[in-house]
PDB file of C-alpha atoms and ligand atoms in Angstrom:
ATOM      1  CA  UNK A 258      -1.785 -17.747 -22.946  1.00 50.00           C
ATOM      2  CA  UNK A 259       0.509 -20.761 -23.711  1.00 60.00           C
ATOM      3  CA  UNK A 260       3.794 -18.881 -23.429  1.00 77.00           C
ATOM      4  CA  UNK A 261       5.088 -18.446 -20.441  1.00 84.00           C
ATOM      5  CA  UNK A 262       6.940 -15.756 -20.661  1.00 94.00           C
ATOM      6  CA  UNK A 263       5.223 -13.595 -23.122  1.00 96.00           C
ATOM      7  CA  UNK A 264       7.086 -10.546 -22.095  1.00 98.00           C
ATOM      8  CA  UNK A 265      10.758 -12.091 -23.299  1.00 96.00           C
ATOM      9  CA  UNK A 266      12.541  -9.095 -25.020  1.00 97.00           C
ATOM     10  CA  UNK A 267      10.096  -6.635 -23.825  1.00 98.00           C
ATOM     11  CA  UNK A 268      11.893  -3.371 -21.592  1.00 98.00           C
ATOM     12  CA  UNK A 269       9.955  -1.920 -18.669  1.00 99.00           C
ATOM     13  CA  UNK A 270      10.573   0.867 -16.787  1.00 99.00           C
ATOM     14  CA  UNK A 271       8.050   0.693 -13.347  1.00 98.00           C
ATOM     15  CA  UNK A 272       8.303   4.675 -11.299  1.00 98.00           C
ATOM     16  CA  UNK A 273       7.822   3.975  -7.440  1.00 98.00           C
ATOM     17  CA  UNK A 274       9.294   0.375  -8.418  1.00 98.00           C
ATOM     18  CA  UNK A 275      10.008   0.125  -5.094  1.00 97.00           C
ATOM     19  CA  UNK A 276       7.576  -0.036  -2.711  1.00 98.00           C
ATOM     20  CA  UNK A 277       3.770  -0.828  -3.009  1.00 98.00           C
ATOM     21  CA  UNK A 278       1.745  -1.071  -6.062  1.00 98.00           C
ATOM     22  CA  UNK A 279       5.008  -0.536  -8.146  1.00 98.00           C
ATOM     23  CA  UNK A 280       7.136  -3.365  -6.856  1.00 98.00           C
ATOM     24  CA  UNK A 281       4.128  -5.664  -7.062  1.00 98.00           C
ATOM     25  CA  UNK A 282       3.767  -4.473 -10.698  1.00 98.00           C
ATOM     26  CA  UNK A 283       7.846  -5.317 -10.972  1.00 98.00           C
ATOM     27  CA  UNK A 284       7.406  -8.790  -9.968  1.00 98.00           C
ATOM     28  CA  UNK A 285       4.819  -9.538 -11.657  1.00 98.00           C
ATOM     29  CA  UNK A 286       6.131  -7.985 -15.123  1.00 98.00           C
ATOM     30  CA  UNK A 287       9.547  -9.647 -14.638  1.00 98.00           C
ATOM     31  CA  UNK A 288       7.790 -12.840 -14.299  1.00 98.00           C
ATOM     32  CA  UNK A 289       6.691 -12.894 -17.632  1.00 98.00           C
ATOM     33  CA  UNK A 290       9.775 -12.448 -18.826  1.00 98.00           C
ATOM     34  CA  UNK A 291      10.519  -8.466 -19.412  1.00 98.00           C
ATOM     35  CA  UNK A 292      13.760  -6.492 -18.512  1.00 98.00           C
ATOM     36  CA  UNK A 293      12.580  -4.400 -15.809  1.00 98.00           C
ATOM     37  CA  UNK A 294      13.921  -1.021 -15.020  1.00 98.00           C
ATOM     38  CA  UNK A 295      13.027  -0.465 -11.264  1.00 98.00           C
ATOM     39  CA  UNK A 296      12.669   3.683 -10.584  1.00 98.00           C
ATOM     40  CA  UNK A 297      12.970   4.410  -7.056  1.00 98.00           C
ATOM     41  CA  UNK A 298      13.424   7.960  -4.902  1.00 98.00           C
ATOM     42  CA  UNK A 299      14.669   7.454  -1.605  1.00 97.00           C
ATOM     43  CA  UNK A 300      14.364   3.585  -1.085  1.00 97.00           C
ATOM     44  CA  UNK A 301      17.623   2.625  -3.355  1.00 98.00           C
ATOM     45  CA  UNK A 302      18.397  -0.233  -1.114  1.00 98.00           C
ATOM     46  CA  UNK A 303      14.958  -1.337  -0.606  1.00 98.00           C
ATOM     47  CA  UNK A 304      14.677  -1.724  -4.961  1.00 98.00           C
ATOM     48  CA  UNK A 305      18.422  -2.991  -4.999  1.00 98.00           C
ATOM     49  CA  UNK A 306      16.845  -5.888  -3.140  1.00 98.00           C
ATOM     50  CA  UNK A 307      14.200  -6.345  -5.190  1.00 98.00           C
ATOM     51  CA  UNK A 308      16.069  -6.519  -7.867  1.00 98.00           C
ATOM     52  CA  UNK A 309      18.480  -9.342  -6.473  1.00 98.00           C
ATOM     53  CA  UNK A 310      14.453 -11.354  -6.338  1.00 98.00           C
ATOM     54  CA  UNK A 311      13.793 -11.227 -10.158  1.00 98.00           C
ATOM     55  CA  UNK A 312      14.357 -14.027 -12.549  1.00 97.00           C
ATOM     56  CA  UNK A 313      17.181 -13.630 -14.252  1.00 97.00           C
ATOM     57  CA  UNK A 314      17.441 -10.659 -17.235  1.00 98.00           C
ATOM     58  CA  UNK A 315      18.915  -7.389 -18.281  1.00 98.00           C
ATOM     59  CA  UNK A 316      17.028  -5.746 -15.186  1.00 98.00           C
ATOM     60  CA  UNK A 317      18.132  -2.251 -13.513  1.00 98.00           C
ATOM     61  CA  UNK A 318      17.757   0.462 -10.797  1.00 98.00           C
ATOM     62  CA  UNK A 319      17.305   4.125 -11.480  1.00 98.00           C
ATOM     63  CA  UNK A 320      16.509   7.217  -8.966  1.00 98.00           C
ATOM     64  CA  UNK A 321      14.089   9.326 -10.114  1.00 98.00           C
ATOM     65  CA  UNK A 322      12.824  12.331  -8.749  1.00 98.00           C
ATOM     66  CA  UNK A 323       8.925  13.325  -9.904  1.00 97.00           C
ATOM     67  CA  UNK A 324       9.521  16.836  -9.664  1.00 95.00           C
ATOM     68  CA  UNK A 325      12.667  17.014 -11.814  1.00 96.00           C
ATOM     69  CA  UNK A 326      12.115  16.392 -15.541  1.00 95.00           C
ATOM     70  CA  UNK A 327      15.840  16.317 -16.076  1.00 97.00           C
ATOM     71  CA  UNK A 328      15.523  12.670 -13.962  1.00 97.00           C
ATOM     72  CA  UNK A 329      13.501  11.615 -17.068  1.00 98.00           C
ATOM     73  CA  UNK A 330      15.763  13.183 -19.268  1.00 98.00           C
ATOM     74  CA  UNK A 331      19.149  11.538 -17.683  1.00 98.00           C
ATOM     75  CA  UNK A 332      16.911   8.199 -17.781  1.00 98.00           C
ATOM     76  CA  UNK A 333      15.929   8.517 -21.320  1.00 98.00           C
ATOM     77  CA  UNK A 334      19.985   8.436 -22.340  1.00 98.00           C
ATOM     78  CA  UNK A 335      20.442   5.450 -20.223  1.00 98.00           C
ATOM     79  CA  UNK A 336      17.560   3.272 -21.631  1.00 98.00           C
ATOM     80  CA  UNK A 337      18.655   4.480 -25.061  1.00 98.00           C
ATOM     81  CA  UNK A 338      21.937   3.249 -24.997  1.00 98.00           C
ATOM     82  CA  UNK A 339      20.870   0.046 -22.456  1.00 98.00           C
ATOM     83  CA  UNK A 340      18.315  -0.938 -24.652  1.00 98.00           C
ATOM     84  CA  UNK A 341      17.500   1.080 -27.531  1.00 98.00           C
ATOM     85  CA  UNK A 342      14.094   1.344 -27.220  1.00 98.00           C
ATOM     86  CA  UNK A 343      11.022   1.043 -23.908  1.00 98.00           C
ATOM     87  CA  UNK A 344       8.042  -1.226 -24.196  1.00 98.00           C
ATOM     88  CA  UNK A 345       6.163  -0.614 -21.382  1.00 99.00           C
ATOM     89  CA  UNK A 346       5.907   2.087 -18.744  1.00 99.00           C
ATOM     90  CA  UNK A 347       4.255   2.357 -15.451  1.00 99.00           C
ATOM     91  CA  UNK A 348       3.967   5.514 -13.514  1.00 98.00           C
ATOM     92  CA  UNK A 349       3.414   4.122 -10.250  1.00 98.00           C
ATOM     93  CA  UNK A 350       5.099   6.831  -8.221  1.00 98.00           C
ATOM     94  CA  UNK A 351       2.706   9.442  -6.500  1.00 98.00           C
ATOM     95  CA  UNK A 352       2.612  11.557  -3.358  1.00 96.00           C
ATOM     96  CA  UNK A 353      -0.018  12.662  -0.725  1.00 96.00           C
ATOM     97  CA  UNK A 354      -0.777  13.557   2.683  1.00 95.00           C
ATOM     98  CA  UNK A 355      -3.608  13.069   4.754  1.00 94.00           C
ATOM     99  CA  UNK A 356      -5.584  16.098   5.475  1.00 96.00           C
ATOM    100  CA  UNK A 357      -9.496  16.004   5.885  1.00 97.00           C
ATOM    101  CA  UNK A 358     -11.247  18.042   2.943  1.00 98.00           C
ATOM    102  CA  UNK A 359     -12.314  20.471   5.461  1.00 98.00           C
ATOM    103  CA  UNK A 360      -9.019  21.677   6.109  1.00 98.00           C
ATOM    104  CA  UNK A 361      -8.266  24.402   3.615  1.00 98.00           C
ATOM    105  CA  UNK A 362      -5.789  25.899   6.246  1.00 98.00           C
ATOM    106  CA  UNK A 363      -3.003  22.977   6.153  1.00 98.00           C
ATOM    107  CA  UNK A 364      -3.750  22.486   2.495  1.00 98.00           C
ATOM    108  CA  UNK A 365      -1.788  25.044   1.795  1.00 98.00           C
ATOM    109  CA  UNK A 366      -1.513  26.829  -2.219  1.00 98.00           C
ATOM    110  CA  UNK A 367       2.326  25.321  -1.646  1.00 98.00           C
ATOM    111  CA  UNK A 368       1.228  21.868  -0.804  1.00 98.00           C
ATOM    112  CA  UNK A 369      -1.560  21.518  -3.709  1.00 98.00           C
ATOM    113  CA  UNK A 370       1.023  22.532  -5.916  1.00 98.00           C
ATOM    114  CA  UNK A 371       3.342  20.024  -5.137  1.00 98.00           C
ATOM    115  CA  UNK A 372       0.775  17.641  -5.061  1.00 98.00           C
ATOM    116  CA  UNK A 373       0.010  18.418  -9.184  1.00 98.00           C
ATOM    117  CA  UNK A 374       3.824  18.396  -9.697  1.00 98.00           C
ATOM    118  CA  UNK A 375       4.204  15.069  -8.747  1.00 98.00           C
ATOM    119  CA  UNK A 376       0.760  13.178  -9.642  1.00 98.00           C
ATOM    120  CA  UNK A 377       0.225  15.057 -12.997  1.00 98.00           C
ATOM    121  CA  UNK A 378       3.550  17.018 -14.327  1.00 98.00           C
ATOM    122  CA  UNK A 379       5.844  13.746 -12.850  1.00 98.00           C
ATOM    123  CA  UNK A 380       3.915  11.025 -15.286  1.00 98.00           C
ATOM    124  CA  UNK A 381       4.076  13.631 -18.013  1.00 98.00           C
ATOM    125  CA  UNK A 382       6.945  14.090 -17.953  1.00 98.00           C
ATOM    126  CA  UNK A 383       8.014  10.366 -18.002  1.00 98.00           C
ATOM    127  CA  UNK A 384       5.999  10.131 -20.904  1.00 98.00           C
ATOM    128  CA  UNK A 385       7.844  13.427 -22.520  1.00 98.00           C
ATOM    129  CA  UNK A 386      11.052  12.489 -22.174  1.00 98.00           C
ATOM    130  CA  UNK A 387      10.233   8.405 -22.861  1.00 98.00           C
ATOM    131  CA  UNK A 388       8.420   9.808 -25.970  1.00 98.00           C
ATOM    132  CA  UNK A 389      11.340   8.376 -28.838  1.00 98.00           C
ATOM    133  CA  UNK A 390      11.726   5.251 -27.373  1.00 98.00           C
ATOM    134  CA  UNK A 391       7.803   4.088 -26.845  1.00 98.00           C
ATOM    135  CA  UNK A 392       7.462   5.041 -30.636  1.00 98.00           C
ATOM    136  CA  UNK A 393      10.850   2.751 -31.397  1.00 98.00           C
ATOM    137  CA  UNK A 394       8.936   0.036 -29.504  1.00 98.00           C
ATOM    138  CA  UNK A 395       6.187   0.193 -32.246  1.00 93.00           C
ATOM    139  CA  UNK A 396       3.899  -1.548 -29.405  1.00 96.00           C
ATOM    140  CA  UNK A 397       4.096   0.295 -26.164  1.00 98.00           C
ATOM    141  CA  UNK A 398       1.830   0.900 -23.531  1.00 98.00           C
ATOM    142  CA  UNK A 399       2.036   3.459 -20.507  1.00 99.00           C
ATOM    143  CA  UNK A 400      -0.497   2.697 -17.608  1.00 98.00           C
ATOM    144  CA  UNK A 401      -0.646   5.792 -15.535  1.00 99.00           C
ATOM    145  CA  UNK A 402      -1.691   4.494 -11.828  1.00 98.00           C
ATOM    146  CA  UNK A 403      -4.356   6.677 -10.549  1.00 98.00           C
ATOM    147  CA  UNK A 404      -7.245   6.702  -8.293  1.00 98.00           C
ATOM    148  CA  UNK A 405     -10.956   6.014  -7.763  1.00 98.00           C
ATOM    149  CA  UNK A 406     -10.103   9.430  -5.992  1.00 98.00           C
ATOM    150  CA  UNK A 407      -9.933  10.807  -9.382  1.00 98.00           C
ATOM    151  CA  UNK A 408     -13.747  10.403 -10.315  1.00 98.00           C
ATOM    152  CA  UNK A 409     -15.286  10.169  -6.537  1.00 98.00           C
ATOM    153  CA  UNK A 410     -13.562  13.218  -4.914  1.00 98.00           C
ATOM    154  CA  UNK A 411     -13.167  11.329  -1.808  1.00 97.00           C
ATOM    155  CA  UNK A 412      -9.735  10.861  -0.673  1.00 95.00           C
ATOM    156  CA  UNK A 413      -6.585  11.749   1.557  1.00 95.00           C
ATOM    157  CA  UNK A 414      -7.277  15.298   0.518  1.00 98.00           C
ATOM    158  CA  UNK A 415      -8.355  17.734  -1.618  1.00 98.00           C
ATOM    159  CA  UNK A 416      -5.450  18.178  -3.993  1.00 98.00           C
ATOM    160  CA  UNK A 417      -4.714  14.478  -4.222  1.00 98.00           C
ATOM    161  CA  UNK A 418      -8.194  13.817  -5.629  1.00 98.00           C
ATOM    162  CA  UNK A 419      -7.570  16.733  -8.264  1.00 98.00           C
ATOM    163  CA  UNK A 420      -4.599  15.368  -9.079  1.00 98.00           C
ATOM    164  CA  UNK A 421      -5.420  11.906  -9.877  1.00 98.00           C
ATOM    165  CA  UNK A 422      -8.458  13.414 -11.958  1.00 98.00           C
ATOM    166  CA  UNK A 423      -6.044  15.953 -14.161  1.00 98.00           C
ATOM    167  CA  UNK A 424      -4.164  12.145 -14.607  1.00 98.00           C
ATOM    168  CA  UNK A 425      -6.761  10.328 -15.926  1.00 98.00           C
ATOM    169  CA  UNK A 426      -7.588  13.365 -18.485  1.00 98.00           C
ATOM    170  CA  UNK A 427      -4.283  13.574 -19.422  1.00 98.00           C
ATOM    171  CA  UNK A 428      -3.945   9.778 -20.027  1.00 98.00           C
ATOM    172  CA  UNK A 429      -7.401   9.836 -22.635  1.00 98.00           C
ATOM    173  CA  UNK A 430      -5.613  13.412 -24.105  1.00 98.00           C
ATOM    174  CA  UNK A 431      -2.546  11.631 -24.632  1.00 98.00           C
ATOM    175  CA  UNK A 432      -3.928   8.428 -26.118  1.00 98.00           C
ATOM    176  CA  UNK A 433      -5.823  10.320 -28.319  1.00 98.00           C
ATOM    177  CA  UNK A 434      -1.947  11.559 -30.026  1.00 98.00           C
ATOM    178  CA  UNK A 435       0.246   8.631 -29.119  1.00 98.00           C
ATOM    179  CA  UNK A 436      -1.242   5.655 -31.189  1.00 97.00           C
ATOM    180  CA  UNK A 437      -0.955   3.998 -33.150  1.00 97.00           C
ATOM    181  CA  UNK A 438       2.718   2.947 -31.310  1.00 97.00           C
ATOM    182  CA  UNK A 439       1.656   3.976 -27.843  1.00 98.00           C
ATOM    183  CA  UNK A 440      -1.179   3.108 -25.899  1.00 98.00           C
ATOM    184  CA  UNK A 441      -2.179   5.065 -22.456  1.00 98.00           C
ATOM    185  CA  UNK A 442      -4.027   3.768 -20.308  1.00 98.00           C
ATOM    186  CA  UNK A 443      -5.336   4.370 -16.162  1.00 98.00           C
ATOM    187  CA  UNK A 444      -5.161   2.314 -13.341  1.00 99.00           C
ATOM    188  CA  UNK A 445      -7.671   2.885 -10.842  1.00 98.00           C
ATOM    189  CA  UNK A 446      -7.607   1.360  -7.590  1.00 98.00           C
ATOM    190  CA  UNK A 447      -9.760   2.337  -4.556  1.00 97.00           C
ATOM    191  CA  UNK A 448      -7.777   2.016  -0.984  1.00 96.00           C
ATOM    192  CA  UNK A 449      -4.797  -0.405  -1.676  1.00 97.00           C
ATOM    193  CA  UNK A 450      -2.964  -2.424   1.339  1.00 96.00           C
ATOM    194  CA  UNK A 451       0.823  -0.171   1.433  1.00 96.00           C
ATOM    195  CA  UNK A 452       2.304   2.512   3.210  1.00 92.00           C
ATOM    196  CA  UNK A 453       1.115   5.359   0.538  1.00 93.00           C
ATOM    197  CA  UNK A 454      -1.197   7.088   3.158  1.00 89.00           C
ATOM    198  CA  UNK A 455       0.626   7.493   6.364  1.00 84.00           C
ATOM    199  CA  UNK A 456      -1.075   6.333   9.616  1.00 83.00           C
ATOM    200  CA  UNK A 457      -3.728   4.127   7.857  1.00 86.00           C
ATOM    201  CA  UNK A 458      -3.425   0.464   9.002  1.00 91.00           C
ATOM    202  CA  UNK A 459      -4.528  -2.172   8.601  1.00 93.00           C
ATOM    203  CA  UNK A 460      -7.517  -2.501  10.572  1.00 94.00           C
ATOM    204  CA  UNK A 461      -9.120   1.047   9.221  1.00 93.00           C
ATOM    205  CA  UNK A 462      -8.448  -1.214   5.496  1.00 95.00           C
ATOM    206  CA  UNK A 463     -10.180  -4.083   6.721  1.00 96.00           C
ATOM    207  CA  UNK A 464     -12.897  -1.756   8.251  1.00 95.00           C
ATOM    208  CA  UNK A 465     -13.397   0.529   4.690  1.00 94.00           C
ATOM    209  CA  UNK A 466     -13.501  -3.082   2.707  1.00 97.00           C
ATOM    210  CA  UNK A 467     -16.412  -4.679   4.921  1.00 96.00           C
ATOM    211  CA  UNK A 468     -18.933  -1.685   3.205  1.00 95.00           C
ATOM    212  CA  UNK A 469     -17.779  -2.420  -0.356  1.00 97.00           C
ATOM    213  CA  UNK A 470     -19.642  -4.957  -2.500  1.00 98.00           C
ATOM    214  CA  UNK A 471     -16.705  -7.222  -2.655  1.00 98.00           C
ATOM    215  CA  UNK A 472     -15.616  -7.379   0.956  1.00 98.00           C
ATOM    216  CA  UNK A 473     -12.419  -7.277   0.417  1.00 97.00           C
ATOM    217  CA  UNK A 474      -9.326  -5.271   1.327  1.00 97.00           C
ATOM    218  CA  UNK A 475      -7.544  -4.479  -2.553  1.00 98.00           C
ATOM    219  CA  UNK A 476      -3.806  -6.073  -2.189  1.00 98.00           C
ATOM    220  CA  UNK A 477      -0.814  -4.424  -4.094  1.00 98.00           C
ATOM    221  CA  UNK A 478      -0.857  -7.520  -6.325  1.00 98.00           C
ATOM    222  CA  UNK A 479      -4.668  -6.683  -7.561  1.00 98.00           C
ATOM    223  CA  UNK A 480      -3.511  -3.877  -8.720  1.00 98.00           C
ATOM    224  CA  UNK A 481      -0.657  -5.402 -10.552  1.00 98.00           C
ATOM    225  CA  UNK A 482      -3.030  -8.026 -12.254  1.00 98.00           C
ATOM    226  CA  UNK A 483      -4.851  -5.508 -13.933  1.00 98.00           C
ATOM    227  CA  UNK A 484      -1.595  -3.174 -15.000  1.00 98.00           C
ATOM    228  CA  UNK A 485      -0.129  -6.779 -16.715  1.00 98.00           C
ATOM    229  CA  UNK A 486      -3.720  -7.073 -18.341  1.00 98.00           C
ATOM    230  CA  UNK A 487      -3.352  -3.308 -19.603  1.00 98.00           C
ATOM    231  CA  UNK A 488      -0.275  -4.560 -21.075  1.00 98.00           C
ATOM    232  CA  UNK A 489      -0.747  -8.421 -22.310  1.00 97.00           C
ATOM    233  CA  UNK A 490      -4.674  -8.449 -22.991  1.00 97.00           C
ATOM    234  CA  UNK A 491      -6.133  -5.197 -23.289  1.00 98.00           C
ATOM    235  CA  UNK A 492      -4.444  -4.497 -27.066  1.00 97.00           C
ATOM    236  CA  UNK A 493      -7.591  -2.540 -28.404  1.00 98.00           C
ATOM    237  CA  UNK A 494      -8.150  -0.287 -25.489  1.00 98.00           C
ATOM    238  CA  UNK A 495      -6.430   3.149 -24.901  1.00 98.00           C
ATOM    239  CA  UNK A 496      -7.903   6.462 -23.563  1.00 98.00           C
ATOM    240  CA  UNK A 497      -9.714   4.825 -20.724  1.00 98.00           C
ATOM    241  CA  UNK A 498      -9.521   3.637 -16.985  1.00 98.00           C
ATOM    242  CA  UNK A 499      -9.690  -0.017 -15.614  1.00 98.00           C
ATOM    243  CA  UNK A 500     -10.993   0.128 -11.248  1.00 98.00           C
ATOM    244  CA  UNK A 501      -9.791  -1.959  -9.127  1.00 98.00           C
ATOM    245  CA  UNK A 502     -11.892  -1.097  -5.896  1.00 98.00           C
ATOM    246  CA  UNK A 503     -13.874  -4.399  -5.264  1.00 98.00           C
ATOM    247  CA  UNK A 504     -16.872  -1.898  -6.267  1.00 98.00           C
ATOM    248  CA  UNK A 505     -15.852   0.609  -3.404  1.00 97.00           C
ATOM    249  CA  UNK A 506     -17.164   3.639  -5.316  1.00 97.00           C
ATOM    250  CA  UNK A 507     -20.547   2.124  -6.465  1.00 97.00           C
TER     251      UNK A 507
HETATM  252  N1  NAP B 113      -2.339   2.729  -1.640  1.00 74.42           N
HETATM  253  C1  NAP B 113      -3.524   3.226  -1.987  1.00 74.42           C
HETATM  254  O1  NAP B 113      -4.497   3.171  -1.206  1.00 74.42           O
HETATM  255  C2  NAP B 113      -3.721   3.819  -3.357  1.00 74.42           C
HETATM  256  C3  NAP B 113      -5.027   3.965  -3.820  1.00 74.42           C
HETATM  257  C4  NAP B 113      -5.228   4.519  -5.078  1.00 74.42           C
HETATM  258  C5  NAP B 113      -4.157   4.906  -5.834  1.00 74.42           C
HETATM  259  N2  NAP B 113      -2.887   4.754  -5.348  1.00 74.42           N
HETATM  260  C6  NAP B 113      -1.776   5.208  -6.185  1.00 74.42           C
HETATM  261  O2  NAP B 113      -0.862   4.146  -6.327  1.00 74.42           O
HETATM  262  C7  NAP B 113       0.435   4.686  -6.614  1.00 74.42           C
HETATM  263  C8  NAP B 113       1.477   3.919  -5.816  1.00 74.42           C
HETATM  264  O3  NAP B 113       1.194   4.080  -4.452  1.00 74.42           O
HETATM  265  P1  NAP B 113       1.487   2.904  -3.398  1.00 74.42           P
HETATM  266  O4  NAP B 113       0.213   2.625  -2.723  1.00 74.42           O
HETATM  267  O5  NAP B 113       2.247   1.817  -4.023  1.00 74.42           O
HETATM  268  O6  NAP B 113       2.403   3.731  -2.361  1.00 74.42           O
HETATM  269  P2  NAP B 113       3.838   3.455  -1.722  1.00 74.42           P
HETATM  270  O7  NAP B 113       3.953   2.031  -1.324  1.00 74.42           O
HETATM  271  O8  NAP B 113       3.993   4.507  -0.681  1.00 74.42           O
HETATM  272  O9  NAP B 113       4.842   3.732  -2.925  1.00 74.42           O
HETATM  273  C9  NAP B 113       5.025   5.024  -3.428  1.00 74.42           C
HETATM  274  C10 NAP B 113       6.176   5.001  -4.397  1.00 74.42           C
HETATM  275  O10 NAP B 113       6.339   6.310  -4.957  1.00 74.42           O
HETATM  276  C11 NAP B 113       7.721   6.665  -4.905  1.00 74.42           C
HETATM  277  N3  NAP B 113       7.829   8.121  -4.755  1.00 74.42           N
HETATM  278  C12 NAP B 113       7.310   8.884  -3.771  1.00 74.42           C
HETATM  279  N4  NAP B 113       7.633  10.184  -3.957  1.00 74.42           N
HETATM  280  C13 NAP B 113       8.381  10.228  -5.083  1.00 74.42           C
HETATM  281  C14 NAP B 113       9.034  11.271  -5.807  1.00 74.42           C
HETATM  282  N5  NAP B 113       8.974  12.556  -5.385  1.00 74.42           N
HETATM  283  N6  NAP B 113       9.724  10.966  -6.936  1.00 74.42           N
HETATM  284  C15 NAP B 113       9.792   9.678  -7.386  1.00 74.42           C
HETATM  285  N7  NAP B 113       9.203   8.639  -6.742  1.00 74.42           N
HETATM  286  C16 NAP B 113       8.518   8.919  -5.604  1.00 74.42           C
HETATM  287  C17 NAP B 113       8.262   5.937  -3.691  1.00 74.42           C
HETATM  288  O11 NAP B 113       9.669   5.774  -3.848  1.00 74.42           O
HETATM  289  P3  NAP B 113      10.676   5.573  -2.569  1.00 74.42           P
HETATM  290  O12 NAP B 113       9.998   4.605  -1.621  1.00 74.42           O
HETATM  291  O13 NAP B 113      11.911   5.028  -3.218  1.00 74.42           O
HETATM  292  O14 NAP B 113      10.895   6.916  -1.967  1.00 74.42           O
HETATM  293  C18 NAP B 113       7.489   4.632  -3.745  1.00 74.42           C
HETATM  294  O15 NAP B 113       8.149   3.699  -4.579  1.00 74.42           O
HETATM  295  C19 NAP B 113       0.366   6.183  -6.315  1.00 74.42           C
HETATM  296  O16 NAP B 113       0.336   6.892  -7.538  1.00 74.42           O
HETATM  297  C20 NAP B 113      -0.978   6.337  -5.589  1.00 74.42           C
HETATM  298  O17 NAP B 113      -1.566   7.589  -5.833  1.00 74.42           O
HETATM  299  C21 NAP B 113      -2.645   4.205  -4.121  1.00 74.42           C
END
């Protein structure tokens, strides 16, 4: 790629922008140029700062809430007006808890629903509401970040692994009726280095990596490499899921 900043013009709007996978994924797409939109929930300083680390563009902040649609809604007006159009959008944000599968007593019915809400109903309806201005992009792409949990069952629990495999069916159902304009496709990493599952450090990462073929614990920015590839190199692809698990579920 000889331009440097082949993302010049190009809007992006990253959910969970600010922490983890998603502010990796914000860096690295602000790099190459885009103007970032960086969705946060209850971390607005934390993306605020993030922001004030970008190069220089037409970047913002926005709250957004996975379980209300009408956050995608009130978003929807501001990119419209903002920018008239969205290039690009990564649903990053997702929720869990850690409860062994064996558990069905503090998995409550409650708990795996609000699991779904967020993991499946929150990216669609990102996508529902960011519908109009993907198609006035003409060339957009929406990476849904799932899970190795998805296809492997093996997870922080039950509901999350459900969840992440209702994404990745939703992502090939939704390719199938978005293109030409939009592709969809999944990110799927395998245990990432961030604060997503509460009370794993980094020693039990370093531990899981040793029996995977690669050996190696899979860093936020990993994962990012493979969402800019989604969007920058993988043009005739759409439907399908890209692992990023150093081989952890082989
Ligand atoms: N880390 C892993 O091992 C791993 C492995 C496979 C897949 N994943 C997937 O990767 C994605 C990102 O996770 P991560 O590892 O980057 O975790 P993280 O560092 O904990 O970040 C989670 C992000 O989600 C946002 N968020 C949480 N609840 C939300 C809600 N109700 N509404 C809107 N945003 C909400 C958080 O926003 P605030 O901080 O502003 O509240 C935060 O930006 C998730 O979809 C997860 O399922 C992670």
């Amino acid at each position: 790629m000889n331009d440097a900043k082949p993302l010049r013009d190009r809007v992006a709007v990253i959910t969970g922008g600010s922490n983890g996978i998603g502010a990796a994924a914000v860096r690295e797409i602000a790099m190459l140029g885009a103007n970032v939109v960086i969705g946060y929930h209850s971390s607005e300083e934390r993306a605020r700062k993030l922001l004030e680390t970008l190069p220089p563009a037409d970047h913002a902040v926005a709250r957004l809430e996975l379980k209300d649609e009408t956050s995608f809604a009130a978003l929807a007006d501001e990119l419209g007006i903002r920018y008239g159009k969205l290039d690009i959008l990564v649903n990053s944000a997702g929720f869990t808890r850690a409860i062994p599968h064996g558990d069905l007593d503090t998995l409550t019915d409650q708990l795996f629903e609000d699991i779904l809400i967020a993991n499946v109903c929150g990216p669609y309806s990102a996508v529902r509401a960011l519908r109009p201005l993907l198609r006035a992009s003409g060339d957009a792409v929406v990476i849904n970040v799932s899970s190795i949990s998805g296809f492997t069952a093996s997870g922080s629990n039950v509901a999350y692994c459900a969840s992440k495999a209702a994404l990745d069916n939703m992502t090939a159902s939704l390719a199938r009726v978005l293109g030409p304009e939009i592709r969809l496709l999944a990110v799927s990493p395998g245990a990432v280095a961030t604060d997503f599952v509460p009370g794993r450090d980094r020693s039990a990462l370093e531990a899981g990596a040793k029996a995977t073929p690669l050996k190696r614990v899979i860093e936020p920015d990993d994962v990012a490499a493979a969402i800019v590839a989604c969007i920058t190199h993988l043009k005739a692809s759409t439907g399908t899921r890209i692992v990023v698990d150093g081989g952890r579920h082989l």
